[in-house]
Short mmCIF file of N, CA and C in Angstrom, two decimals:
data_model
loop_
_atom_site.label_atom_id
_atom_site.label_comp_id
_atom_site.label_asym_id
_atom_site.label_seq_id
_atom_site.Cartn_x
_atom_site.Cartn_y
_atom_site.Cartn_z
N MET Q 1 65.78 82.72 86.57
CA MET Q 1 66.75 83.70 86.10
C MET Q 1 66.24 85.10 86.47
N ALA Q 2 67.17 85.98 86.79
CA ALA Q 2 66.82 87.35 87.16
C ALA Q 2 66.22 88.08 85.97
N LEU Q 3 65.31 89.00 86.28
CA LEU Q 3 64.69 89.80 85.22
C LEU Q 3 65.73 90.68 84.53
N VAL Q 4 66.64 91.26 85.32
CA VAL Q 4 67.71 92.10 84.78
C VAL Q 4 69.05 91.47 85.16
N VAL Q 5 69.90 91.30 84.19
CA VAL Q 5 71.22 90.72 84.42
C VAL Q 5 72.25 91.83 84.31
N ALA Q 6 73.22 91.85 85.23
CA ALA Q 6 74.25 92.89 85.20
C ALA Q 6 74.94 92.90 83.85
N GLY Q 7 75.13 94.08 83.33
CA GLY Q 7 75.77 94.22 82.04
C GLY Q 7 77.20 94.67 82.18
N LEU Q 8 77.49 95.86 81.68
CA LEU Q 8 78.83 96.39 81.76
C LEU Q 8 78.79 97.90 81.86
N VAL Q 9 79.87 98.47 82.31
CA VAL Q 9 80.02 99.92 82.40
C VAL Q 9 80.42 100.42 81.02
N VAL Q 10 79.72 101.44 80.52
CA VAL Q 10 80.03 102.01 79.20
C VAL Q 10 80.40 103.47 79.39
N LEU Q 11 81.57 103.85 78.92
CA LEU Q 11 82.02 105.23 78.97
C LEU Q 11 82.00 105.83 77.57
N ASP Q 12 81.38 106.99 77.43
CA ASP Q 12 81.41 107.71 76.16
C ASP Q 12 82.73 108.47 76.06
N CYS Q 13 83.28 108.51 74.88
CA CYS Q 13 84.55 109.20 74.67
C CYS Q 13 84.75 109.46 73.18
N ALA Q 14 85.66 110.35 72.86
CA ALA Q 14 85.92 110.67 71.46
C ALA Q 14 86.72 109.58 70.75
N GLU Q 15 87.60 108.89 71.49
CA GLU Q 15 88.47 107.88 70.89
C GLU Q 15 88.41 106.57 71.68
N PRO Q 16 87.41 105.73 71.40
CA PRO Q 16 87.24 104.51 72.18
C PRO Q 16 88.42 103.55 72.11
N GLU Q 17 89.11 103.52 70.99
CA GLU Q 17 90.26 102.61 70.88
C GLU Q 17 91.35 102.98 71.88
N LYS Q 18 91.64 104.27 71.99
CA LYS Q 18 92.68 104.73 72.91
C LYS Q 18 92.27 104.54 74.37
N LEU Q 19 91.02 104.84 74.70
CA LEU Q 19 90.57 104.68 76.08
C LEU Q 19 90.51 103.20 76.45
N ALA Q 20 90.09 102.36 75.53
CA ALA Q 20 90.08 100.92 75.79
C ALA Q 20 91.49 100.40 76.04
N ALA Q 21 92.46 100.92 75.31
CA ALA Q 21 93.86 100.50 75.52
C ALA Q 21 94.33 100.88 76.92
N PHE Q 22 93.96 102.08 77.40
CA PHE Q 22 94.33 102.51 78.74
C PHE Q 22 93.79 101.52 79.78
N TYR Q 23 92.49 101.25 79.73
CA TYR Q 23 91.88 100.35 80.71
C TYR Q 23 92.31 98.91 80.51
N ARG Q 24 92.57 98.49 79.28
CA ARG Q 24 93.06 97.13 79.03
C ARG Q 24 94.38 96.91 79.76
N GLU Q 25 95.28 97.87 79.68
CA GLU Q 25 96.57 97.76 80.38
C GLU Q 25 96.41 97.89 81.89
N LEU Q 26 95.59 98.84 82.34
CA LEU Q 26 95.40 99.07 83.77
C LEU Q 26 94.79 97.85 84.46
N LEU Q 27 93.84 97.19 83.81
CA LEU Q 27 93.11 96.09 84.41
C LEU Q 27 93.60 94.71 83.97
N ASP Q 28 94.70 94.66 83.22
CA ASP Q 28 95.20 93.40 82.68
C ASP Q 28 94.05 92.68 81.96
N ALA Q 29 93.40 93.40 81.07
CA ALA Q 29 92.19 92.93 80.42
C ALA Q 29 92.47 92.48 78.99
N GLU Q 30 91.45 91.91 78.39
CA GLU Q 30 91.53 91.54 76.98
C GLU Q 30 90.34 92.15 76.25
N GLU Q 31 90.55 92.47 75.00
CA GLU Q 31 89.47 93.00 74.17
C GLU Q 31 88.56 91.85 73.80
N THR Q 32 87.25 92.03 73.98
CA THR Q 32 86.31 90.97 73.68
C THR Q 32 85.44 91.26 72.47
N ASP Q 33 85.32 92.54 72.11
CA ASP Q 33 84.50 92.89 70.95
C ASP Q 33 84.88 94.30 70.52
N ALA Q 34 84.83 94.56 69.23
CA ALA Q 34 85.13 95.89 68.73
C ALA Q 34 84.37 96.14 67.43
N SER Q 35 83.91 97.37 67.29
CA SER Q 35 83.29 97.81 66.05
C SER Q 35 83.80 99.22 65.79
N ALA Q 36 83.27 99.86 64.79
CA ALA Q 36 83.74 101.21 64.44
C ALA Q 36 83.47 102.21 65.56
N ASN Q 37 82.44 101.97 66.38
CA ASN Q 37 82.07 102.96 67.39
C ASN Q 37 82.08 102.44 68.81
N ARG Q 38 82.57 101.23 69.03
CA ARG Q 38 82.52 100.67 70.38
C ARG Q 38 83.59 99.60 70.54
N VAL Q 39 84.24 99.61 71.71
CA VAL Q 39 85.23 98.58 72.05
C VAL Q 39 84.86 98.05 73.43
N GLU Q 40 84.85 96.73 73.58
CA GLU Q 40 84.56 96.10 74.87
C GLU Q 40 85.79 95.34 75.36
N ILE Q 41 85.97 95.36 76.68
CA ILE Q 41 87.05 94.61 77.31
C ILE Q 41 86.52 93.83 78.50
N ARG Q 42 87.27 92.81 78.91
CA ARG Q 42 86.98 92.05 80.12
C ARG Q 42 88.27 91.97 80.92
N GLY Q 43 88.21 92.46 82.17
CA GLY Q 43 89.37 92.44 83.04
C GLY Q 43 89.70 91.04 83.52
N ALA Q 44 90.88 90.87 84.07
CA ALA Q 44 91.33 89.57 84.57
C ALA Q 44 90.39 89.03 85.64
N ASP Q 45 89.71 89.94 86.38
CA ASP Q 45 88.78 89.50 87.43
C ASP Q 45 87.35 89.38 86.92
N GLY Q 46 87.13 89.58 85.62
CA GLY Q 46 85.80 89.44 85.03
C GLY Q 46 85.06 90.74 84.82
N MET Q 47 85.59 91.86 85.32
CA MET Q 47 84.93 93.14 85.12
C MET Q 47 84.84 93.46 83.63
N ARG Q 48 83.66 93.91 83.20
CA ARG Q 48 83.45 94.22 81.79
C ARG Q 48 83.22 95.71 81.63
N MET Q 49 83.87 96.29 80.62
CA MET Q 49 83.72 97.71 80.30
C MET Q 49 83.62 97.86 78.79
N ALA Q 50 82.95 98.93 78.38
CA ALA Q 50 82.89 99.26 76.96
C ALA Q 50 83.13 100.75 76.80
N PHE Q 51 83.58 101.14 75.63
CA PHE Q 51 83.91 102.52 75.33
C PHE Q 51 83.23 102.86 74.02
N ARG Q 52 82.29 103.82 74.08
CA ARG Q 52 81.45 104.16 72.93
C ARG Q 52 81.87 105.50 72.36
N ARG Q 53 82.01 105.54 71.04
CA ARG Q 53 82.41 106.77 70.37
C ARG Q 53 81.31 107.82 70.45
N ASP Q 54 81.69 109.00 70.92
CA ASP Q 54 80.81 110.17 70.94
C ASP Q 54 81.71 111.35 70.60
N ALA Q 55 81.62 111.83 69.38
CA ALA Q 55 82.50 112.90 68.91
C ALA Q 55 82.35 114.17 69.74
N ASN Q 56 81.22 114.33 70.42
CA ASN Q 56 80.98 115.52 71.24
C ASN Q 56 81.19 115.28 72.73
N ALA Q 57 81.77 114.16 73.09
CA ALA Q 57 81.97 113.84 74.51
C ALA Q 57 82.88 114.87 75.17
N THR Q 58 82.49 115.30 76.34
CA THR Q 58 83.33 116.18 77.15
C THR Q 58 83.51 115.53 78.50
N PRO Q 59 84.70 115.59 79.06
CA PRO Q 59 84.93 114.94 80.35
C PRO Q 59 84.20 115.67 81.47
N PRO Q 60 83.84 114.95 82.53
CA PRO Q 60 83.25 115.62 83.68
C PRO Q 60 84.27 116.59 84.27
N SER Q 61 83.78 117.62 84.94
CA SER Q 61 84.70 118.62 85.49
C SER Q 61 84.97 118.40 86.98
N TRP Q 62 84.62 117.22 87.50
CA TRP Q 62 84.89 116.91 88.89
C TRP Q 62 86.37 117.13 89.17
N PRO Q 63 86.80 117.69 90.26
CA PRO Q 63 86.07 117.83 91.52
C PRO Q 63 85.41 119.19 91.73
N ARG Q 64 85.16 119.95 90.71
CA ARG Q 64 84.47 121.23 90.91
C ARG Q 64 83.07 120.96 91.44
N PRO Q 65 82.67 121.61 92.53
CA PRO Q 65 81.41 121.28 93.19
C PRO Q 65 80.16 121.60 92.38
N GLU Q 66 80.24 122.47 91.42
CA GLU Q 66 79.03 122.84 90.68
C GLU Q 66 78.63 121.79 89.63
N ASN Q 67 79.44 120.78 89.44
CA ASN Q 67 79.10 119.75 88.46
C ASN Q 67 79.08 118.37 89.11
N SER Q 68 78.27 117.49 88.56
CA SER Q 68 78.17 116.15 89.11
C SER Q 68 79.36 115.31 88.67
N LEU Q 69 79.51 114.20 89.33
CA LEU Q 69 80.58 113.26 89.02
C LEU Q 69 80.29 112.50 87.73
N GLN Q 70 79.05 112.36 87.36
CA GLN Q 70 78.55 111.65 86.18
C GLN Q 70 78.70 110.14 86.31
N VAL Q 71 79.89 109.65 86.41
CA VAL Q 71 80.13 108.23 86.64
C VAL Q 71 81.39 108.14 87.49
N HIS Q 72 81.47 107.09 88.28
CA HIS Q 72 82.63 106.96 89.15
C HIS Q 72 82.98 105.49 89.28
N LEU Q 73 84.24 105.16 89.09
CA LEU Q 73 84.72 103.79 89.22
C LEU Q 73 85.67 103.70 90.40
N ASP Q 74 85.60 102.62 91.14
CA ASP Q 74 86.55 102.35 92.22
C ASP Q 74 87.35 101.11 91.85
N PHE Q 75 88.68 101.20 91.97
CA PHE Q 75 89.55 100.07 91.73
C PHE Q 75 90.33 99.78 93.00
N VAL Q 76 90.27 98.56 93.49
CA VAL Q 76 90.97 98.16 94.72
C VAL Q 76 92.39 97.75 94.34
N VAL Q 77 93.37 98.31 95.07
CA VAL Q 77 94.78 98.03 94.80
C VAL Q 77 95.50 97.73 96.11
N GLU Q 78 96.62 97.05 96.04
CA GLU Q 78 97.41 96.77 97.23
C GLU Q 78 98.39 97.90 97.51
N ASP Q 79 98.92 98.52 96.47
CA ASP Q 79 99.96 99.54 96.62
C ASP Q 79 99.51 100.80 95.88
N LEU Q 80 99.09 101.81 96.65
CA LEU Q 80 98.60 103.06 96.04
C LEU Q 80 99.64 103.75 95.18
N ASP Q 81 100.88 103.83 95.68
CA ASP Q 81 101.93 104.51 94.93
C ASP Q 81 102.19 103.82 93.60
N ALA Q 82 102.30 102.49 93.62
CA ALA Q 82 102.57 101.75 92.39
C ALA Q 82 101.40 101.88 91.41
N ALA Q 83 100.18 101.80 91.93
CA ALA Q 83 99.01 101.93 91.06
C ALA Q 83 98.93 103.32 90.44
N GLU Q 84 99.21 104.36 91.23
CA GLU Q 84 99.17 105.72 90.70
C GLU Q 84 100.25 105.92 89.64
N ARG Q 85 101.43 105.37 89.88
CA ARG Q 85 102.50 105.46 88.85
C ARG Q 85 102.06 104.77 87.56
N ARG Q 86 101.38 103.64 87.69
CA ARG Q 86 100.90 102.90 86.52
C ARG Q 86 99.88 103.73 85.74
N VAL Q 87 98.96 104.37 86.46
CA VAL Q 87 97.95 105.23 85.84
C VAL Q 87 98.64 106.33 85.03
N VAL Q 88 99.62 107.00 85.63
CA VAL Q 88 100.32 108.09 84.96
C VAL Q 88 101.10 107.57 83.75
N ALA Q 89 101.76 106.42 83.90
CA ALA Q 89 102.52 105.84 82.79
C ALA Q 89 101.63 105.49 81.60
N LEU Q 90 100.37 105.17 81.88
CA LEU Q 90 99.43 104.81 80.81
C LEU Q 90 98.71 106.01 80.22
N GLY Q 91 98.99 107.22 80.75
CA GLY Q 91 98.38 108.42 80.19
C GLY Q 91 97.30 109.04 81.04
N GLY Q 92 97.01 108.46 82.21
CA GLY Q 92 96.05 109.04 83.13
C GLY Q 92 96.72 110.10 83.99
N ARG Q 93 95.96 110.66 84.95
CA ARG Q 93 96.54 111.67 85.82
C ARG Q 93 95.88 111.64 87.19
N PRO Q 94 96.65 112.01 88.22
CA PRO Q 94 96.04 112.12 89.55
C PRO Q 94 95.16 113.36 89.60
N LEU Q 95 94.07 113.28 90.38
CA LEU Q 95 93.18 114.43 90.53
C LEU Q 95 93.43 115.18 91.83
N GLU Q 96 93.97 114.49 92.79
CA GLU Q 96 94.26 115.14 94.06
C GLU Q 96 95.51 114.48 94.65
N ALA Q 97 96.29 115.25 95.38
CA ALA Q 97 97.58 114.75 95.85
C ALA Q 97 97.58 114.36 97.32
N LYS Q 98 96.50 114.62 98.04
CA LYS Q 98 96.51 114.32 99.47
C LYS Q 98 96.04 112.89 99.74
N ASP Q 99 96.66 112.27 100.73
CA ASP Q 99 96.28 110.92 101.12
C ASP Q 99 95.17 110.99 102.16
N ALA Q 100 94.23 110.06 102.09
CA ALA Q 100 93.21 109.94 103.12
C ALA Q 100 93.78 109.02 104.21
N PRO Q 101 93.77 109.44 105.47
CA PRO Q 101 94.31 108.61 106.53
C PRO Q 101 93.40 107.42 106.83
N GLY Q 102 93.98 106.42 107.46
CA GLY Q 102 93.19 105.29 107.92
C GLY Q 102 93.25 104.10 106.98
N PRO Q 103 92.47 103.07 107.31
CA PRO Q 103 92.57 101.81 106.55
C PRO Q 103 91.98 101.88 105.15
N PHE Q 104 91.22 102.93 104.82
CA PHE Q 104 90.60 103.01 103.50
C PHE Q 104 91.20 104.16 102.71
N GLU Q 105 92.51 104.20 102.63
CA GLU Q 105 93.17 105.25 101.86
C GLU Q 105 92.72 105.17 100.41
N GLU Q 106 92.63 106.33 99.79
CA GLU Q 106 92.22 106.36 98.39
C GLU Q 106 92.86 107.54 97.68
N ARG Q 107 92.91 107.43 96.36
CA ARG Q 107 93.43 108.51 95.52
C ARG Q 107 92.54 108.66 94.30
N GLY Q 108 92.18 109.90 94.01
CA GLY Q 108 91.37 110.19 92.83
C GLY Q 108 92.27 110.32 91.62
N CYS Q 109 91.81 109.76 90.50
CA CYS Q 109 92.56 109.82 89.25
C CYS Q 109 91.57 110.06 88.10
N ALA Q 110 92.12 110.36 86.94
CA ALA Q 110 91.32 110.48 85.73
C ALA Q 110 92.00 109.71 84.62
N ASP Q 111 91.20 109.09 83.76
CA ASP Q 111 91.75 108.40 82.60
C ASP Q 111 92.11 109.43 81.54
N PRO Q 112 92.72 109.03 80.43
CA PRO Q 112 93.13 110.00 79.41
C PRO Q 112 91.98 110.83 78.83
N ALA Q 113 90.74 110.34 78.90
CA ALA Q 113 89.60 111.10 78.38
C ALA Q 113 88.95 111.96 79.46
N GLY Q 114 89.45 111.88 80.71
CA GLY Q 114 88.94 112.73 81.78
C GLY Q 114 87.93 112.09 82.72
N HIS Q 115 87.56 110.81 82.50
CA HIS Q 115 86.64 110.14 83.42
C HIS Q 115 87.36 109.88 84.74
N SER Q 116 86.70 110.18 85.83
CA SER Q 116 87.33 110.02 87.13
C SER Q 116 87.15 108.60 87.68
N PHE Q 117 88.11 108.19 88.49
CA PHE Q 117 88.02 106.92 89.21
C PHE Q 117 88.87 107.03 90.46
N THR Q 118 88.66 106.11 91.37
CA THR Q 118 89.38 106.11 92.63
C THR Q 118 90.18 104.83 92.78
N LEU Q 119 91.41 104.97 93.22
CA LEU Q 119 92.21 103.83 93.62
C LEU Q 119 92.04 103.68 95.12
N LEU Q 120 91.55 102.53 95.58
CA LEU Q 120 91.33 102.28 97.00
C LEU Q 120 92.33 101.24 97.48
N ARG Q 121 93.01 101.54 98.58
CA ARG Q 121 93.97 100.58 99.12
C ARG Q 121 93.23 99.42 99.73
N THR Q 122 93.70 98.21 99.45
CA THR Q 122 93.14 97.02 100.05
C THR Q 122 93.36 97.08 101.55
N PRO Q 123 92.30 97.05 102.36
CA PRO Q 123 92.52 97.09 103.81
C PRO Q 123 93.18 95.82 104.29
N ALA Q 124 94.11 95.97 105.23
CA ALA Q 124 94.77 94.80 105.82
C ALA Q 124 93.75 94.05 106.66
N ILE Q 125 93.76 92.73 106.54
CA ILE Q 125 92.83 91.92 107.30
C ILE Q 125 93.60 91.21 108.39
N ALA Q 126 93.17 91.40 109.62
CA ALA Q 126 93.84 90.78 110.76
C ALA Q 126 93.51 89.29 110.78
N PRO Q 127 94.49 88.47 111.20
CA PRO Q 127 94.22 87.03 111.26
C PRO Q 127 93.15 86.73 112.33
N LYS Q 128 92.39 85.68 112.09
CA LYS Q 128 91.38 85.28 113.07
C LYS Q 128 92.06 84.77 114.33
N ARG Q 129 91.42 85.05 115.44
CA ARG Q 129 91.93 84.52 116.69
C ARG Q 129 90.97 83.47 117.20
N GLY Q 130 91.52 82.34 117.60
CA GLY Q 130 90.68 81.22 117.99
C GLY Q 130 90.39 81.16 119.37
#
């Protein structure tokens, strides 16, 4: 067995219940554990996240260059427009409006607490030639 086993991504926020609900809907996830200060979810693909209460949590100020990203999540999607609409409908917001050209198009977004993440378009895979 490995010395260290992968755990889960934990985001600090003022209202873990609300942020967990955002990601639960976005990732088609289920709540796996909850306490007064922490909520955990597991996405349909097995991704695990937790949201820890921190009354003094402040969102990162990305994309301002003088501050670090702090944490960054990438979510692979088939349809960027549909995924971005879903983010906005759930209370998130786009961070930038320009599309990146090429097979790895992406869009920056923020969850309702201000944590940034990227929606990455699933690259088309050409069929094998025999």
